[in-house]
Short mmCIF file of C-alpha atoms and ligand atoms in Angstrom, two decimals:
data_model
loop_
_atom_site.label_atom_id
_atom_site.label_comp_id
_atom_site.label_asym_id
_atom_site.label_seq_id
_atom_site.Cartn_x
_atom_site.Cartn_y
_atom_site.Cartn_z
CA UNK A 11 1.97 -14.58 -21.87
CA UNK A 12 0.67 -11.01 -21.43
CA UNK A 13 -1.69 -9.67 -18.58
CA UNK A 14 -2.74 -6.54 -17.52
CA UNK A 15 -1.72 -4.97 -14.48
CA UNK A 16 -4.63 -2.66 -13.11
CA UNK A 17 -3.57 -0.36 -9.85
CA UNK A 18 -6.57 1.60 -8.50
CA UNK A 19 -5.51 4.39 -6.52
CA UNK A 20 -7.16 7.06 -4.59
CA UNK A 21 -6.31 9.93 -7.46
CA UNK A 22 -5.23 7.97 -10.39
CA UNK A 23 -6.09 4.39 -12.20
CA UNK A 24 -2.79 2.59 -13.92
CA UNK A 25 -3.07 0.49 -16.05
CA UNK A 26 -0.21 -1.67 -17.55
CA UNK A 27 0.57 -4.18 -20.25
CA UNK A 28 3.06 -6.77 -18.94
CA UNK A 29 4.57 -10.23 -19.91
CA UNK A 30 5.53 -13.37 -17.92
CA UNK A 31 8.98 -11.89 -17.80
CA UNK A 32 7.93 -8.71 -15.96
CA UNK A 33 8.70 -6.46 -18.21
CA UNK A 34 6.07 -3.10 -18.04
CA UNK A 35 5.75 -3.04 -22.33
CA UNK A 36 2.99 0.25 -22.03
CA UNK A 37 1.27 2.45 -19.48
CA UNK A 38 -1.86 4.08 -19.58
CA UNK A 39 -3.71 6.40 -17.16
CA UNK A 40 -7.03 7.84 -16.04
CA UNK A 41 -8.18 9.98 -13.23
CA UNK A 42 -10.10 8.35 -10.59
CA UNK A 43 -12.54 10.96 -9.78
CA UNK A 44 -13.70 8.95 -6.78
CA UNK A 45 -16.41 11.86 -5.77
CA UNK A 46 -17.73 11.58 -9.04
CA UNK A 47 -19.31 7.92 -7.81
CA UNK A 48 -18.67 3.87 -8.18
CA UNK A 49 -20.52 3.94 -11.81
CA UNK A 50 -17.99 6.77 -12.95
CA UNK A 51 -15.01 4.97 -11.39
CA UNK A 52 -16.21 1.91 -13.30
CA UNK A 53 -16.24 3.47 -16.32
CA UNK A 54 -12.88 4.40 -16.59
CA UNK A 55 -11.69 1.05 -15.37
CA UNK A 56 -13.32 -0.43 -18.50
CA UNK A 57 -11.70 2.79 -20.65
CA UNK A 58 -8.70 2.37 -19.58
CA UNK A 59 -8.96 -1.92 -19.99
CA UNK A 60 -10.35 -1.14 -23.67
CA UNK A 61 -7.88 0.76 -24.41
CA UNK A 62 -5.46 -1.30 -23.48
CA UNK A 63 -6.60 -4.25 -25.20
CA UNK A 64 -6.31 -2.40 -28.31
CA UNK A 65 -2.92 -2.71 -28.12
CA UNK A 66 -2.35 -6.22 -26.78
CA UNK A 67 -4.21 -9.77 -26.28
CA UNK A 68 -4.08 -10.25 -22.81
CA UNK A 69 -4.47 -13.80 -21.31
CA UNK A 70 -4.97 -12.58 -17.53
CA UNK A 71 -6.26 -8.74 -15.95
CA UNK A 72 -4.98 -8.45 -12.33
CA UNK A 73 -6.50 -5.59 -10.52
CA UNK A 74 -5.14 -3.95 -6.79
CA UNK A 75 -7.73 -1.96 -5.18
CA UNK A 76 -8.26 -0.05 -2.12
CA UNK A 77 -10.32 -1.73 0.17
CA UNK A 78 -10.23 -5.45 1.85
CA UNK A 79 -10.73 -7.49 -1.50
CA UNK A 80 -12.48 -11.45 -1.26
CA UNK A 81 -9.19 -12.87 -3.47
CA UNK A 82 -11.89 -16.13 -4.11
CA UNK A 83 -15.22 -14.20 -5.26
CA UNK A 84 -13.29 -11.06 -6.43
CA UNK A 85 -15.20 -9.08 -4.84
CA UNK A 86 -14.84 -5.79 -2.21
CA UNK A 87 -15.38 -7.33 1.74
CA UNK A 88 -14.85 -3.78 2.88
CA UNK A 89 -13.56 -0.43 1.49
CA UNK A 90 -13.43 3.35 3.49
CA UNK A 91 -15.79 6.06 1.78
CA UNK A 92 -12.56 7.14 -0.41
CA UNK A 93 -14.25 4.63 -2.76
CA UNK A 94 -18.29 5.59 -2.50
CA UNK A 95 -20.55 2.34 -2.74
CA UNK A 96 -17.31 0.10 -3.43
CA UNK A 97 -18.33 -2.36 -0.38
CA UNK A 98 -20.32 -4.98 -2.15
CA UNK A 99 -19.50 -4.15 -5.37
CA UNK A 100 -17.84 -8.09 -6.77
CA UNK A 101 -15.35 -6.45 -9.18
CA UNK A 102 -13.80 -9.31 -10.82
CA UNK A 103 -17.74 -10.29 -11.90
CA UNK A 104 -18.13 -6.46 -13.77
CA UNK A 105 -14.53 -7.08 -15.44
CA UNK A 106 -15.12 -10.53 -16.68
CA UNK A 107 -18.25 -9.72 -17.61
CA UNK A 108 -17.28 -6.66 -19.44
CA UNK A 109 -14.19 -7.65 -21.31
CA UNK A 110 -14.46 -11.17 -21.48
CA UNK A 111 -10.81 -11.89 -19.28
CA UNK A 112 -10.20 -13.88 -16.82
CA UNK A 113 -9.61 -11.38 -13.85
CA UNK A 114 -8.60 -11.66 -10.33
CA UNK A 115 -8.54 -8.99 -7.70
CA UNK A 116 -6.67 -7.97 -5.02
CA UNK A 117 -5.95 -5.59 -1.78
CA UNK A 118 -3.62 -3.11 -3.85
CA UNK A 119 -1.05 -2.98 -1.05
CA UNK A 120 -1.11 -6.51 -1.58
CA UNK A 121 -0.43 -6.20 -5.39
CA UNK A 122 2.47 -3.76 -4.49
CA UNK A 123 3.84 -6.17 -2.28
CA UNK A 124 3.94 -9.17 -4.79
CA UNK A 125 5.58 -7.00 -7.29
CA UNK A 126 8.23 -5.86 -5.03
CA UNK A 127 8.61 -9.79 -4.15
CA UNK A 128 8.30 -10.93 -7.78
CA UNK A 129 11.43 -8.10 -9.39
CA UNK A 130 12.08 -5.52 -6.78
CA UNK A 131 13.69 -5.45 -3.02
CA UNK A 132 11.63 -8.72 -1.80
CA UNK A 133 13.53 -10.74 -5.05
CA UNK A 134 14.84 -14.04 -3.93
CA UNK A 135 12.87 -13.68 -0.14
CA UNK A 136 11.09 -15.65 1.80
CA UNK A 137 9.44 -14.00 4.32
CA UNK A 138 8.99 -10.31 4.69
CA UNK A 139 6.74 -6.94 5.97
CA UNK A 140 5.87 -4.56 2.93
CA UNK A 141 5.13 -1.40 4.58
CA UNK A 142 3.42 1.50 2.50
CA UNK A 143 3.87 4.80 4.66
CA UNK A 144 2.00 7.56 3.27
CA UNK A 145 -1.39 9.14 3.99
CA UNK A 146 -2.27 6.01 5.98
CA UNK A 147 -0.22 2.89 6.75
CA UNK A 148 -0.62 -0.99 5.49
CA UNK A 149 1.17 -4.05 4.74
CA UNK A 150 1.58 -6.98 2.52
CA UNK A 151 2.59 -9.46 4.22
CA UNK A 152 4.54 -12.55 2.96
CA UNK A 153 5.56 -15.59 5.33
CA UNK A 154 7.95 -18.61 3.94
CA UNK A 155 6.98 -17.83 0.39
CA UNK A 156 3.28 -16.98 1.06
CA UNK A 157 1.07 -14.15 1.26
CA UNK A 158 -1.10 -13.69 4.34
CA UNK A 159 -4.18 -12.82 3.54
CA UNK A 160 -6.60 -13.94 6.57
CA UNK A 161 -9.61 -14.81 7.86
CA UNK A 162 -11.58 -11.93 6.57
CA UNK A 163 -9.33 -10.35 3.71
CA UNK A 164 -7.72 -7.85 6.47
CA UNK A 165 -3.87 -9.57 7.04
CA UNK A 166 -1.33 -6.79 6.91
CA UNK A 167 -4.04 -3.89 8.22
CA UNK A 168 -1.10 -3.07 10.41
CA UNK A 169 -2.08 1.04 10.59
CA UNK A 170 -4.83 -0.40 13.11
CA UNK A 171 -2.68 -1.42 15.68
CA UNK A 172 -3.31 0.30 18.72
CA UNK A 173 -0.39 2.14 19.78
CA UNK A 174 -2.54 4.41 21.82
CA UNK A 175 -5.43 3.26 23.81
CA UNK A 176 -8.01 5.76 24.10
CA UNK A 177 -5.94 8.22 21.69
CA UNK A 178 -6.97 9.62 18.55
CA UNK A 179 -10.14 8.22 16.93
CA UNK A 180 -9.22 6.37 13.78
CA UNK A 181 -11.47 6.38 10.68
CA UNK A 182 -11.99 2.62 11.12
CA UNK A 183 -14.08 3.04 14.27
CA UNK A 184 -11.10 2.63 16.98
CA UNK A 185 -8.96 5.05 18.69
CA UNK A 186 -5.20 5.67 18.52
CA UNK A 187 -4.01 3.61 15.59
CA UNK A 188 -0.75 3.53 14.54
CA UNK A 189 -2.15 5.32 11.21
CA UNK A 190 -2.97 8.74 13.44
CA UNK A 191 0.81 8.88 14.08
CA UNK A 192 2.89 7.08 11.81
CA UNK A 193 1.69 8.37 8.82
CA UNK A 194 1.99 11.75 6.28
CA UNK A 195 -1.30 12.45 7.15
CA UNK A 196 -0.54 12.11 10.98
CA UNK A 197 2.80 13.93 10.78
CA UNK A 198 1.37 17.24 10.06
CA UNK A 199 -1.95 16.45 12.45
CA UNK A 200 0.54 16.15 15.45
CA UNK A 201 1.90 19.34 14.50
CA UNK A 202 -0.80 21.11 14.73
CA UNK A 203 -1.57 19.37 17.63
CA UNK A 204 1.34 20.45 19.52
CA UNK A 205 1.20 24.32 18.32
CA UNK A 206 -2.20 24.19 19.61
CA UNK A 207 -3.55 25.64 15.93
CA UNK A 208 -4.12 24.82 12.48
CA UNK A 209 -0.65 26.19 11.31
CA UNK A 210 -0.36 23.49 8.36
CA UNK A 211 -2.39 21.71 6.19
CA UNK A 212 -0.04 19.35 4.42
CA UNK A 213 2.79 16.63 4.85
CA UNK A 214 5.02 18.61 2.54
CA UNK A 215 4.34 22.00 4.66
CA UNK A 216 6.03 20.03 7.90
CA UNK A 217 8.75 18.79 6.13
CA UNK A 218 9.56 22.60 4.80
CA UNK A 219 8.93 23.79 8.49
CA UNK A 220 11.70 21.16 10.00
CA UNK A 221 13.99 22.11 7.23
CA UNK A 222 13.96 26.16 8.58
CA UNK A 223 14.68 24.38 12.18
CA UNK A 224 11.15 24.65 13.69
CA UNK A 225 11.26 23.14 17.20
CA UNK A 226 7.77 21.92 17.67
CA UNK A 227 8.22 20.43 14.10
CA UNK A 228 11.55 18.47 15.25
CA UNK A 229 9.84 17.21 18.70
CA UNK A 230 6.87 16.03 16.35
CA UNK A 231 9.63 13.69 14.23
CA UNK A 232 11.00 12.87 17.66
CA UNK A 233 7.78 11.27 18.47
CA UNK A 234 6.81 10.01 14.99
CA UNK A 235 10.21 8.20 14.84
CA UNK A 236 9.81 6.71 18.36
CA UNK A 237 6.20 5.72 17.41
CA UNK A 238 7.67 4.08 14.24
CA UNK A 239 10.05 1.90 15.45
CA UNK A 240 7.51 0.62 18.54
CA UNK A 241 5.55 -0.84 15.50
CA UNK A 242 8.41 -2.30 13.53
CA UNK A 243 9.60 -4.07 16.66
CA UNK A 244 6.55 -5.58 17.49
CA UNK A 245 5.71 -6.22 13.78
CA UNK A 246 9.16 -8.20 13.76
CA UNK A 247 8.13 -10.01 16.87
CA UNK A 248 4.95 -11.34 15.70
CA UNK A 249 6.47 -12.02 11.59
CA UNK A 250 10.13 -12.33 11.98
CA UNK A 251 10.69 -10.92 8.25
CA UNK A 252 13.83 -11.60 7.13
CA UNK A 253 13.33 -7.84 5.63
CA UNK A 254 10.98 -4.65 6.18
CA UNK A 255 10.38 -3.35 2.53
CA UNK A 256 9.37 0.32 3.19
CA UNK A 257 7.41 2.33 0.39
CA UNK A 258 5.08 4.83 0.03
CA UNK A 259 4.96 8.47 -0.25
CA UNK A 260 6.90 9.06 2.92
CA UNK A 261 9.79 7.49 1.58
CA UNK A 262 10.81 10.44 -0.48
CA UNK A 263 11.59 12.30 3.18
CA UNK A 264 13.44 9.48 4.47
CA UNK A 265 16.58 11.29 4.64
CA UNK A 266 15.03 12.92 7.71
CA UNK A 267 13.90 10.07 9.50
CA UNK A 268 15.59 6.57 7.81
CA UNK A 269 18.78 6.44 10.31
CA UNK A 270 17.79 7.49 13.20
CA UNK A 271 14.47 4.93 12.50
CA UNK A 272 17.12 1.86 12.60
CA UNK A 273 18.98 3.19 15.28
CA UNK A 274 15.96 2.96 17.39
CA UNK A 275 14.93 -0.31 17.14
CA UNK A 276 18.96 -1.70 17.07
CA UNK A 277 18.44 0.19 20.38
CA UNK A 278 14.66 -0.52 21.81
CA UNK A 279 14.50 -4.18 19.81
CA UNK A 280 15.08 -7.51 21.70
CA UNK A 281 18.41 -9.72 20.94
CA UNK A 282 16.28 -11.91 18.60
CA UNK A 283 14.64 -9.27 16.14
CA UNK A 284 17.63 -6.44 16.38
CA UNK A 285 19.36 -7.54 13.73
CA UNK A 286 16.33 -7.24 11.49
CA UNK A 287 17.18 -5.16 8.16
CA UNK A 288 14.51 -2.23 6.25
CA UNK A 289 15.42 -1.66 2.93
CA UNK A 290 13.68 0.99 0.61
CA UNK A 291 11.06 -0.17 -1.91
CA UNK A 292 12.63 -0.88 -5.35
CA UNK A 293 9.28 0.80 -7.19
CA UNK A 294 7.63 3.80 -6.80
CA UNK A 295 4.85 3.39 -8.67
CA UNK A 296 5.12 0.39 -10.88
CA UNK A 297 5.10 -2.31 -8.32
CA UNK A 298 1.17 -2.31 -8.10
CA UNK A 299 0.44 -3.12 -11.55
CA UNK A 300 3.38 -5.68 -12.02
CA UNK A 301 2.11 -7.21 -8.79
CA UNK A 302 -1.29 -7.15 -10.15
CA UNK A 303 -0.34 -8.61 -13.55
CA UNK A 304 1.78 -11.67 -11.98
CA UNK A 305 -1.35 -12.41 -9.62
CA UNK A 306 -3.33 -12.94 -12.94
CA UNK A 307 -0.40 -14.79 -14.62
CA UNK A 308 -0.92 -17.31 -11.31
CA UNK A 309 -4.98 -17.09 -11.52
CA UNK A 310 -4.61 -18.41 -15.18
CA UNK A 311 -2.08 -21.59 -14.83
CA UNK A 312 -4.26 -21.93 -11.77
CA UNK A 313 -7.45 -22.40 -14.22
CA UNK A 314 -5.39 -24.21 -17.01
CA UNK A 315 -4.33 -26.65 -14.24
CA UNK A 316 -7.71 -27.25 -12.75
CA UNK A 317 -9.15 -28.49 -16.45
ZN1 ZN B 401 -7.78 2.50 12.68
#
């Protein structure tokens, strides 16, 4: 069986030809172009889909997208204004319609997650916390063998915990969410923050700072550490993963913060959960469309079952 593995991100669309094996057999890519508008990023969806199917006969299309995604209707329950108009939009409907496929859509941390569970770190695990750290925070969470997905499509949200009440407003309406400090984003926010100015505009531009020995930008990793580990511990309270899987763009700087992350909680953690184990991501940037594809490989025997 083949399926396509679509991963919608905020800058670029991937799109990836796959089989039941998990083998990745060809890439393709398009720019987002999210300002452009919902119709444009539409349209090179379908490109990119068209294209691909010139190549291959797919029996499934799995899609990850931002947002919190309806798994049943396929369709967006809620997305941020980094997708314009996506809220509403039913997405497995325009696909289907479209191409013809059956399609099935999901949260694309979610899709990450499945792929690192189906041939990366999560392999041969049960239960586990799929953190993406990068400019915001979320999860894929995966309990005995199962995804949680939730009441209303928003399991694994876990960058709106409150970890400060009544700190820094939070583009999702609340104030001081883990996302305002435990993220890239948030890294070089506190910074700035702490100098009192807007010295630097970029995740990359702290890092370089702490690298020449800056002390403000060392107290800011002493605080995003600390802040990291108080979610971790209570995430391990409330899921008791046998693992933390920890991706995202942050993970390329984890030399700076990795250790001392696990020393923390071995330190700050209860008896019960202080034995709990992070391990990197296996993917960088594949695990979205393989987790994608293997969701529709599942939506299909599901329908071939059902007849
Ligand atoms: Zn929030």
């Amino acid at each position: 069986m083949i399926a396509l593995g679509i991963d919608i991100g905020g800058t670029k669309i991937a799109g990836g030809i796959v089989d039941d094996n998990g083998s990745l057999l060809d890439v393709e890519y398009r720019a987002t172009d999210a300002s452009k508008g919902k119709d444009y990023v539409l349209e090179g969806i379908d490109e990119l889909i068209t294209e691909l199917c010139s190549r291959c006969k797919p029996d499934a299309i799995g899609i990850g997208s931002a947002g919190r995604i309806d798994v049943d209707s396929g369709s967006v329950y809620y997305a941020t204004s980094n997708l314009p108009n996506w809220t509403g939009l039913n997405l497995k409907r325009h696909i289907e319609d479209r191409h013809g496929i059956p399609t099935i859509v999901d949260n694309d941390v979610n899709t990450a997650g499945i792929g690192e569970m189906w041939l990366g770190a999560g392999k041969n695990e049960q239960s586990t916390v799929c953190v993406t750290l990068g400019t915001g925070i979320a999860a894929a969470v995966f309990v005995d063998g199962k995804i949680v997905r939730g009441g209303r499509w928003s399991a694994g949200e876990i960058g709106h915990m409150i970890l400060y009440p009544g700190g820094r407003p939070c583009n999702c309406g609340q104030r001081g969410c883990f996302e305002q400090y435990g993220s890239g984003t948030a890294l070089y926010r506190s910074y700035n923050e702490r100098r009192g100015e807007e010295a630097i505009a970029s995740g990359r531009q702290f890092f370089e700072l702490l690298a020449t020995g800056d002390i403000a930008a060392r107290d800011t990793l002493d605080a995003f550490i600390s802040d990291l580990a108080v979610a971790f511990i209570s995430l391990a309270n409330v899921y008791d993963p046998d693992l933390f899987i920890v991706g995202g763009g942050l993970i390329d700087t984890k030399e700076w913060w990795w250790e001392r992350l696990e020393r923390h909680i071995r330190e700050q953690a209860n008896p019960a959960v202080a034995s709990m184990k992070l391990v990197p991501a296996a993917f960088k940037n594949q695990a979205g469309m393989l987790g994608a594809a293997k969701l529709g490989f599942e939506y299909v025997a599901e329908l071939n079952a059902s007849k």
